[in-house]
Amino acid sequence: MSTPTPVTALARRWRLEVNMGTTDTPDWQLCPAITEFQWTAEPNNEDSSTYDDDGWAGNTKTGQAWEVTATFNRKASADSTAYNPVHEKLRATAFGWGAASEVQVRWMDRNGLPEAYQGSALVEWAPQGGETTALDQVEVTLTGNGPLTQITNPLAA
């Protein structure tokens, strides 16, 4: 019996969810219609070289920052009287101050693989504009405020 050939994971495997509830009573809802998704968790490394290292560089991780950038097609109700509530929460949060400027987010592999993360983020809302035939797209940047936690994928079997 032969071993199956591994397949390459696809970029569209990511699912972004926003907490529409509270920290104590979360209500995780899908951010729909994402067309592009990237995330980073960049470490801050400082040079910790000493004379004792015989010329080899030493480095120490002293911090870390995370960010998510997602572009999505803006969705409205069939009668064009309301936008998608998750999209609206992100837009409203982008204009907030203090606690109202943060939103809890999580993202995970939609196929149930183990990769999944959660944190609180500041929101930047950037409509993309376009020509008369363009879709209404928005780029949202979620800048982490505090730790990015690895969580158990809620979609895991």
Coordinates of N, CA, C and O in Angstrom, one line a residue:
M1 N 0.8 -1.2 0.0 CA 0.0 0.0 0.0 C 0.9 1.2 0.0 O 1.8 1.4 0.8
S2 N 0.6 2.2 -0.9 CA 1.4 3.4 -1.0 C 0.9 4.5 -0.1 O -0.3 4.5 0.3
T3 N 1.8 5.4 0.3 CA 1.5 6.5 1.1 C 0.9 7.6 0.3 O 1.4 7.9 -0.8
P4 N -0.3 8.2 0.7 CA -0.9 9.3 -0.1 C 0.1 10.4 -0.3 O 0.8 10.8 0.6
T5 N 0.0 11.1 -1.4 CA 0.9 12.3 -1.7 C 0.3 13.4 -0.9 O -0.9 13.7 -1.0
P6 N 1.1 14.1 -0.1 CA 0.6 15.3 0.6 C 0.1 16.4 -0.4 O 0.6 16.5 -1.5
V7 N -0.8 17.2 0.0 CA -1.4 18.3 -0.8 C -1.0 19.6 -0.2 O -0.8 19.7 1.0
T8 N -0.9 20.6 -1.0 CA -0.5 21.9 -0.5 C -1.7 22.6 0.1 O -2.8 22.6 -0.5
A9 N -1.6 23.2 1.3 CA -2.6 24.0 1.9 C -2.9 25.2 1.0 O -2.0 25.8 0.4
L10 N -4.2 25.7 1.0 CA -4.6 26.8 0.2 C -4.7 28.1 1.1 O -5.1 27.9 2.3
A11 N -4.4 29.2 0.6 CA -4.5 30.5 1.3 C -5.9 30.7 1.8 O -6.1 31.3 2.9
R12 N -6.9 30.2 1.1 CA -8.3 30.5 1.5 C -8.8 29.6 2.7 O -10.0 29.6 3.0
R13 N -7.9 28.9 3.3 CA -8.2 28.0 4.4 C -8.6 28.8 5.7 O -9.2 28.3 6.6
W14 N -8.2 30.1 5.7 CA -8.5 30.9 6.9 C -9.9 31.4 7.1 O -10.5 31.8 6.1
R15 N -10.4 31.3 8.3 CA -11.7 31.8 8.7 C -11.5 32.8 9.8 O -10.9 32.5 10.8
L16 N -12.0 34.0 9.6 CA -11.9 35.1 10.6 C -13.3 35.3 11.3 O -14.3 35.3 10.6
E17 N -13.3 35.3 12.6 CA -14.5 35.5 13.4 C -14.3 36.7 14.3 O -13.2 37.0 14.8
V18 N -15.4 37.4 14.6 CA -15.4 38.6 15.5 C -16.3 38.3 16.6 O -17.4 37.7 16.4
N19 N -15.9 38.6 17.8 CA -16.8 38.5 19.0 C -17.9 39.6 19.0 O -17.6 40.7 19.3
M20 N -19.1 39.2 18.7 CA -20.2 40.1 18.7 C -20.8 40.3 20.1 O -21.7 41.1 20.3
G21 N -20.4 39.5 21.1 CA -20.9 39.5 22.4 C -19.9 40.2 23.3 O -19.3 41.3 22.9
T22 N -19.7 39.7 24.5 CA -18.8 40.3 25.5 C -17.7 39.3 25.8 O -17.7 38.2 25.4
T23 N -16.7 39.8 26.6 CA -15.6 38.9 27.0 C -16.2 37.7 27.8 O -15.8 36.6 27.6
D24 N -17.1 38.0 28.7 CA -17.7 37.0 29.5 C -18.7 36.1 28.8 O -18.8 34.9 29.2
T25 N -19.4 36.6 27.8 CA -20.4 35.9 27.1 C -20.1 36.1 25.6 O -20.8 36.9 24.9
P26 N -19.1 35.4 25.1 CA -18.7 35.6 23.6 C -19.8 35.1 22.7 O -20.5 34.1 23.0
D27 N -19.9 35.8 21.6 CA -20.8 35.4 20.5 C -19.9 35.5 19.2 O -19.9 36.5 18.5
W28 N -19.2 34.4 18.8 CA -18.3 34.5 17.7 C -19.1 34.3 16.4 O -19.8 33.4 16.2
Q29 N -18.9 35.3 15.5 CA -19.6 35.3 14.2 C -18.6 35.5 13.1 O -17.6 36.2 13.2
L30 N -18.9 34.8 12.0 CA -18.0 34.8 10.8 C -18.0 36.2 10.2 O -19.0 36.9 10.1
C31 N -16.8 36.6 9.8 CA -16.6 37.8 9.0 C -16.7 37.3 7.5 O -15.7 36.7 7.0
P32 N -17.8 37.5 6.8 CA -18.0 36.9 5.5 C -17.3 37.7 4.4 O -16.9 38.8 4.5
A33 N -17.2 37.0 3.3 CA -16.8 37.5 2.0 C -15.3 38.0 1.9 O -15.0 38.9 1.2
I34 N -14.5 37.4 2.7 CA -13.0 37.7 2.6 C -12.4 37.3 1.3 O -12.7 36.2 0.9
T35 N -11.7 38.2 0.7 CA -11.1 37.9 -0.6 C -9.5 37.8 -0.4 O -8.9 37.3 -1.3
E36 N -9.0 38.3 0.7 CA -7.6 38.3 0.9 C -7.3 38.4 2.4 O -8.0 39.1 3.1
F37 N -6.4 37.6 2.9 CA -6.1 37.5 4.3 C -4.6 37.2 4.6 O -4.1 36.3 4.0
Q38 N -4.0 38.0 5.4 CA -2.6 37.8 5.9 C -2.5 38.1 7.3 O -3.2 39.0 7.8
W39 N -1.7 37.4 8.0 CA -1.4 37.7 9.4 C 0.1 37.6 9.7 O 0.8 36.8 9.0
T40 N 0.6 38.3 10.7 CA 2.0 38.2 11.1 C 2.1 38.3 12.6 O 1.1 38.8 13.3
A41 N 3.1 37.8 13.2 CA 3.4 37.9 14.6 C 4.9 38.1 14.7 O 5.7 37.1 14.9
E42 N 5.3 39.3 14.4 CA 6.8 39.6 14.4 C 7.4 39.8 15.8 O 6.9 40.5 16.6
P43 N 8.5 39.1 16.0 CA 9.2 39.2 17.2 C 10.1 40.5 17.2 O 10.5 41.0 16.2
N44 N 10.4 41.0 18.4 CA 11.4 42.1 18.6 C 12.6 41.4 19.2 O 12.6 40.9 20.3
N45 N 13.7 41.3 18.4 CA 14.9 40.7 18.8 C 16.0 41.8 19.1 O 16.1 42.7 18.2
E46 N 16.6 41.8 20.2 CA 17.7 42.7 20.5 C 19.0 42.0 20.6 O 19.1 40.8 21.0
D47 N 20.0 42.7 20.1 CA 21.4 42.2 20.1 C 21.9 42.0 21.6 O 21.9 42.9 22.3
S48 N 22.2 40.8 21.9 CA 22.7 40.5 23.3 C 24.1 39.9 23.3 O 24.5 39.2 24.2
S49 N 24.8 40.3 22.2 CA 26.2 39.8 22.0 C 27.1 40.3 23.2 O 26.9 41.4 23.6
T50 N 28.0 39.4 23.5 CA 29.1 39.8 24.5 C 30.4 39.3 24.0 O 30.5 38.6 23.1
Y51 N 31.4 39.8 24.7 CA 32.8 39.4 24.4 C 33.0 37.9 24.5 O 33.8 37.2 23.9
D52 N 32.2 37.3 25.4 CA 32.3 35.8 25.7 C 31.7 35.0 24.6 O 31.9 33.8 24.6
D53 N 31.1 35.6 23.6 CA 30.5 34.8 22.5 C 31.5 34.5 21.4 O 31.1 34.0 20.3
D54 N 32.8 34.9 21.6 CA 33.8 34.6 20.6 C 33.5 35.1 19.2 O 33.7 34.5 18.2
G55 N 32.8 36.3 19.1 CA 32.5 36.9 17.9 C 31.2 36.5 17.2 O 30.8 37.1 16.2
W56 N 30.5 35.5 17.9 CA 29.2 35.1 17.4 C 28.1 36.0 17.9 O 28.2 36.4 19.1
A57 N 27.2 36.4 17.1 CA 26.1 37.3 17.5 C 25.2 36.5 18.5 O 24.9 35.4 18.3
G58 N 24.7 37.2 19.5 CA 23.7 36.7 20.4 C 22.5 37.6 20.3 O 22.6 38.8 20.0
N59 N 21.3 37.0 20.4 CA 20.1 37.7 20.3 C 19.1 37.3 21.3 O 19.1 36.1 21.7
T60 N 18.3 38.2 21.8 CA 17.3 37.9 22.8 C 16.0 38.5 22.3 O 15.9 39.6 22.0
K61 N 14.9 37.6 22.3 CA 13.6 38.1 22.0 C 13.0 38.8 23.2 O 13.0 38.3 24.3
T62 N 12.7 40.1 23.0 CA 12.2 41.0 24.1 C 10.8 41.4 23.9 O 10.2 42.0 24.8
G63 N 10.1 41.0 22.9 CA 8.7 41.3 22.7 C 8.2 40.7 21.4 O 8.9 40.1 20.6
Q64 N 6.9 40.9 21.2 CA 6.3 40.4 20.0 C 5.0 41.3 19.7 O 4.3 41.7 20.6
A65 N 4.8 41.5 18.4 CA 3.6 42.2 17.9 C 2.9 41.4 16.9 O 3.5 40.7 16.1
W66 N 1.5 41.5 16.8 CA 0.8 40.8 15.8 C -0.2 41.7 15.0 O -0.6 42.7 15.6
E67 N -0.5 41.3 13.8 CA -1.4 42.1 13.0 C -2.1 41.1 12.0 O -1.5 40.2 11.5
V68 N -3.3 41.5 11.7 CA -4.1 40.8 10.6 C -4.5 41.8 9.6 O -5.0 42.9 10.0
T69 N -4.4 41.5 8.3 CA -5.0 42.4 7.3 C -5.9 41.5 6.5 O -5.5 40.4 6.0
A70 N -7.1 42.0 6.4 CA -8.2 41.2 5.6 C -8.9 42.2 4.7 O -9.2 43.3 5.1
T71 N -9.1 41.8 3.5 CA -9.9 42.5 2.5 C -11.2 41.7 2.3 O -11.1 40.5 2.1
F72 N -12.3 42.4 2.3 CA -13.6 41.7 2.1 C -14.5 42.5 1.2 O -14.4 43.7 1.1
N73 N -15.4 41.8 0.5 CA -16.5 42.4 -0.2 C -17.6 42.8 0.8 O -18.1 42.0 1.5
R74 N -17.9 44.1 0.8 CA -18.9 44.6 1.7 C -20.3 44.0 1.4 O -20.7 44.1 0.2
K75 N -20.9 43.4 2.4 CA -22.2 42.8 2.2 C -23.4 43.6 2.8 O -23.2 44.1 3.9
A76 N -24.5 43.8 2.0 CA -25.7 44.5 2.5 C -26.8 43.5 2.4 O -26.8 42.5 1.7
S77 N -27.9 43.8 3.1 CA -29.1 43.0 3.1 C -29.7 43.1 1.7 O -29.4 44.0 0.9
A78 N -30.6 42.1 1.4 CA -31.2 42.0 0.1 C -32.0 43.3 -0.3 O -32.0 43.6 -1.4
D79 N -32.5 43.9 0.7 CA -33.3 45.2 0.4 C -32.4 46.4 0.5 O -32.9 47.6 0.5
S80 N -31.1 46.2 0.7 CA -30.1 47.3 0.8 C -30.4 48.3 1.9 O -30.1 49.5 1.7
T81 N -30.9 47.8 3.0 CA -31.2 48.8 4.1 C -30.2 48.6 5.3 O -30.2 49.4 6.2
A82 N -29.4 47.5 5.3 CA -28.4 47.3 6.4 C -27.2 46.5 5.9 O -27.3 45.7 5.0
Y83 N -26.1 46.9 6.4 CA -24.8 46.1 6.1 C -24.7 44.9 7.0 O -25.4 44.8 8.1
N84 N -23.9 44.0 6.7 CA -23.6 42.8 7.5 C -23.2 43.3 8.9 O -22.4 44.2 9.0
P85 N -23.8 42.7 9.9 CA -23.5 43.2 11.3 C -22.0 43.0 11.7 O -21.5 43.9 12.5
V86 N -21.3 42.0 11.2 CA -19.9 41.8 11.6 C -19.1 42.9 10.9 O -18.2 43.6 11.5
H87 N -19.4 43.2 9.6 CA -18.7 44.3 9.0 C -19.0 45.6 9.7 O -18.1 46.5 9.9
E88 N -20.2 45.8 10.1 CA -20.6 47.1 10.8 C -19.9 47.2 12.2 O -19.5 48.3 12.6
K89 N -19.7 46.1 12.9 CA -19.0 46.1 14.1 C -17.5 46.6 13.9 O -17.0 47.4 14.7
L90 N -16.9 46.0 12.9 CA -15.5 46.4 12.6 C -15.4 47.9 12.2 O -14.6 48.6 12.7
R91 N -16.4 48.4 11.4 CA -16.4 49.8 11.0 C -16.6 50.7 12.2 O -15.8 51.7 12.4
A92 N -17.6 50.4 13.0 CA -17.9 51.2 14.2 C -16.7 51.2 15.2 O -16.3 52.2 15.8
T93 N -16.0 50.1 15.4 CA -14.9 49.9 16.3 C -13.7 50.8 15.8 O -13.0 51.4 16.6
A94 N -13.6 50.9 14.5 CA -12.5 51.7 13.9 C -12.6 53.2 14.3 O -11.6 53.9 14.4
F95 N -13.8 53.6 14.6 CA -14.0 55.0 15.0 C -14.2 55.2 16.5 O -14.5 56.3 17.0
G96 N -14.0 54.1 17.3 CA -14.1 54.2 18.7 C -12.8 54.7 19.4 O -11.7 54.8 18.8
W97 N -12.9 55.0 20.7 CA -11.8 55.4 21.6 C -11.8 54.5 22.8 O -12.8 54.0 23.2
G98 N -10.7 54.3 23.4 CA -10.6 53.5 24.6 C -11.0 52.1 24.3 O -10.7 51.5 23.3
A99 N -11.8 51.5 25.3 CA -12.3 50.2 25.1 C -13.1 50.0 23.9 O -13.1 48.9 23.3
A100 N -13.8 51.0 23.4 CA -14.6 51.0 22.2 C -13.8 50.9 20.9 O -14.3 50.8 19.8
S101 N -12.5 51.0 21.0 CA -11.6 51.0 19.8 C -11.0 49.6 19.6 O -10.2 49.4 18.7
E102 N -11.4 48.6 20.5 CA -10.9 47.3 20.4 C -12.0 46.2 20.1 O -13.1 46.4 20.6
V103 N -11.6 45.2 19.4 CA -12.5 44.1 19.1 C -11.8 42.8 19.4 O -10.6 42.7 19.1
Q104 N -12.5 41.8 19.9 CA -11.9 40.5 20.0 C -12.1 39.7 18.7 O -13.2 39.7 18.1
V105 N -11.0 39.1 18.2 CA -11.0 38.4 17.0 C -10.4 37.0 17.2 O -9.6 36.8 18.1
R106 N -10.7 36.1 16.3 CA -10.0 34.8 16.3 C -10.0 34.4 14.8 O -10.9 34.7 14.1
W107 N -9.0 33.6 14.5 CA -9.0 33.0 13.1 C -8.4 31.6 13.2 O -7.7 31.3 14.1
M108 N -8.9 30.8 12.3 CA -8.5 29.4 12.4 C -8.6 28.8 11.0 O -9.1 29.4 10.1
D109 N -8.0 27.6 10.9 CA -8.0 26.8 9.7 C -9.5 26.3 9.5 O -10.0 25.6 10.4
R110 N -10.2 26.7 8.5 CA -11.6 26.3 8.3 C -11.7 24.8 8.0 O -12.9 24.3 8.1
N111 N -10.6 24.1 7.8 CA -10.7 22.7 7.6 C -10.5 21.9 8.9 O -10.5 20.6 8.8
G112 N -10.4 22.6 10.0 CA -10.2 21.9 11.3 C -8.8 21.6 11.7 O -8.6 20.9 12.7
L113 N -7.8 21.9 10.8 CA -6.4 21.6 11.2 C -6.1 22.5 12.5 O -6.8 23.4 12.8
P114 N -5.0 22.1 13.2 CA -4.8 22.7 14.5 C -4.5 24.2 14.6 O -4.6 24.7 15.7
E115 N -4.2 24.9 13.5 CA -3.8 26.3 13.6 C -5.0 27.2 13.9 O -5.9 27.2 13.2
A116 N -4.9 27.9 15.1 CA -6.0 28.8 15.5 C -5.5 29.8 16.5 O -4.7 29.4 17.4
Y117 N -5.9 31.0 16.4 CA -5.4 32.1 17.2 C -6.5 33.0 17.7 O -7.5 33.2 17.0
Q118 N -6.3 33.8 18.8 CA -7.3 34.7 19.3 C -6.6 35.8 20.0 O -5.6 35.6 20.7
G119 N -7.2 37.0 19.9 CA -6.6 38.2 20.6 C -7.5 39.4 20.5 O -8.6 39.3 19.8
S120 N -7.1 40.5 21.1 CA -7.9 41.7 21.1 C -7.1 42.7 20.2 O -5.9 42.8 20.3
A121 N -7.8 43.4 19.3 CA -7.1 44.3 18.3 C -7.8 45.6 18.1 O -9.0 45.8 18.3
L122 N -7.0 46.6 17.8 CA -7.5 47.9 17.3 C -7.8 47.7 15.8 O -7.2 46.9 15.1
V123 N -8.8 48.5 15.3 CA -9.3 48.3 14.0 C -9.0 49.5 13.1 O -9.3 50.6 13.5
E124 N -8.4 49.3 11.9 CA -8.3 50.3 10.9 C -9.2 49.9 9.7 O -9.1 48.8 9.2
W125 N -10.0 50.8 9.3 CA -11.0 50.6 8.3 C -10.7 51.4 7.1 O -10.6 52.6 7.1
A126 N -10.4 50.8 5.9 CA -10.0 51.5 4.7 C -10.8 51.0 3.5 O -10.4 50.0 2.8
P127 N -11.8 51.7 3.1 CA -12.6 51.4 1.9 C -11.7 51.5 0.7 O -10.8 52.4 0.6
Q128 N -11.8 50.6 -0.2 CA -10.9 50.5 -1.4 C -11.4 51.4 -2.6 O -10.6 51.5 -3.5
G129 N -12.6 51.8 -2.6 CA -13.1 52.6 -3.7 C -13.0 51.8 -5.0 O -13.0 50.6 -5.0
G130 N -13.0 52.6 -6.1 CA -12.9 51.9 -7.4 C -13.7 52.5 -8.5 O -14.4 53.5 -8.3
E131 N -13.7 51.9 -9.6 CA -14.4 52.3 -10.8 C -15.9 52.0 -10.7 O -16.3 51.3 -9.7
T132 N -16.7 52.4 -11.7 CA -18.1 52.2 -11.6 C -18.5 50.7 -11.6 O -19.6 50.4 -11.1
T133 N -17.6 49.9 -12.1 CA -17.9 48.5 -12.2 C -17.3 47.7 -11.0 O -17.5 46.5 -10.9
A134 N -16.6 48.4 -10.1 CA -15.9 47.7 -9.0 C -16.8 47.3 -7.9 O -17.9 47.9 -7.7
L135 N -16.4 46.2 -7.2 CA -17.2 45.8 -6.0 C -16.8 46.7 -4.8 O -15.7 47.3 -4.8
D136 N -17.7 46.9 -3.9 CA -17.4 47.7 -2.7 C -16.5 46.8 -1.7 O -17.1 45.9 -1.1
Q137 N -15.2 47.0 -1.7 CA -14.3 46.3 -0.9 C -13.7 47.2 0.2 O -13.5 48.4 0.0
V138 N -13.4 46.5 1.3 CA -12.8 47.2 2.5 C -11.6 46.4 2.9 O -11.7 45.2 3.0
E139 N -10.5 47.1 3.2 CA -9.4 46.5 3.8 C -9.4 46.8 5.3 O -9.5 48.0 5.7
V140 N -9.4 45.8 6.2 CA -9.3 46.0 7.6 C -8.0 45.6 8.1 O -7.6 44.5 7.8
T141 N -7.4 46.4 8.9 CA -6.1 46.0 9.6 C -6.4 45.9 11.1 O -6.9 46.9 11.7
L142 N -6.1 44.8 11.6 CA -6.3 44.5 13.0 C -5.0 44.5 13.7 O -4.2 43.6 13.5
T143 N -4.7 45.5 14.5 CA -3.4 45.6 15.2 C -3.6 45.1 16.6 O -4.3 45.6 17.4
G144 N -2.8 44.0 16.9 CA -3.0 43.4 18.2 C -2.7 44.3 19.4 O -1.7 45.1 19.3
N145 N -3.5 44.2 20.4 CA -3.3 45.0 21.6 C -3.2 43.9 22.8 O -4.3 43.5 23.3
G146 N -2.0 43.5 23.0 CA -1.9 42.4 24.0 C -1.6 41.1 23.3 O -1.2 41.1 22.1
P147 N -1.6 40.0 24.1 CA -1.1 38.7 23.5 C -2.0 38.1 22.4 O -3.2 38.3 22.4
L148 N -1.4 37.4 21.5 CA -2.0 36.6 20.6 C -1.9 35.2 21.1 O -0.8 34.7 21.4
T149 N -3.1 34.6 21.4 CA -3.1 33.3 22.1 C -3.4 32.2 21.1 O -4.3 32.3 20.2
Q150 N -2.6 31.1 21.1 CA -2.9 29.9 20.3 C -4.0 29.2 21.0 O -4.0 29.0 22.2
I151 N -5.1 28.9 20.3 CA -6.3 28.3 20.9 C -6.5 26.9 20.1 O -6.0 26.7 19.1
T152 N -7.3 26.1 20.7 CA -7.8 24.9 20.1 C -8.8 25.3 19.0 O -9.7 26.1 19.2
N153 N -8.6 24.8 17.8 CA -9.4 25.2 16.7 C -10.9 24.7 17.0 O -11.1 23.5 17.1
P154 N -11.8 25.7 17.1 CA -13.2 25.3 17.3 C -13.8 24.5 16.2 O -14.9 23.9 16.4
L155 N -13.2 24.4 15.1 CA -13.8 23.7 13.9 C -13.1 22.3 13.9 O -13.5 21.5 13.0
A156 N -12.2 22.0 14.8 CA -11.6 20.7 14.8 C -12.6 19.6 15.1 O -13.5 19.8 15.9
A157 N -12.5 18.4 14.4 CA -13.4 17.4 14.5 C -13.3 16.7 15.9 O -12.3 16.7 16.5

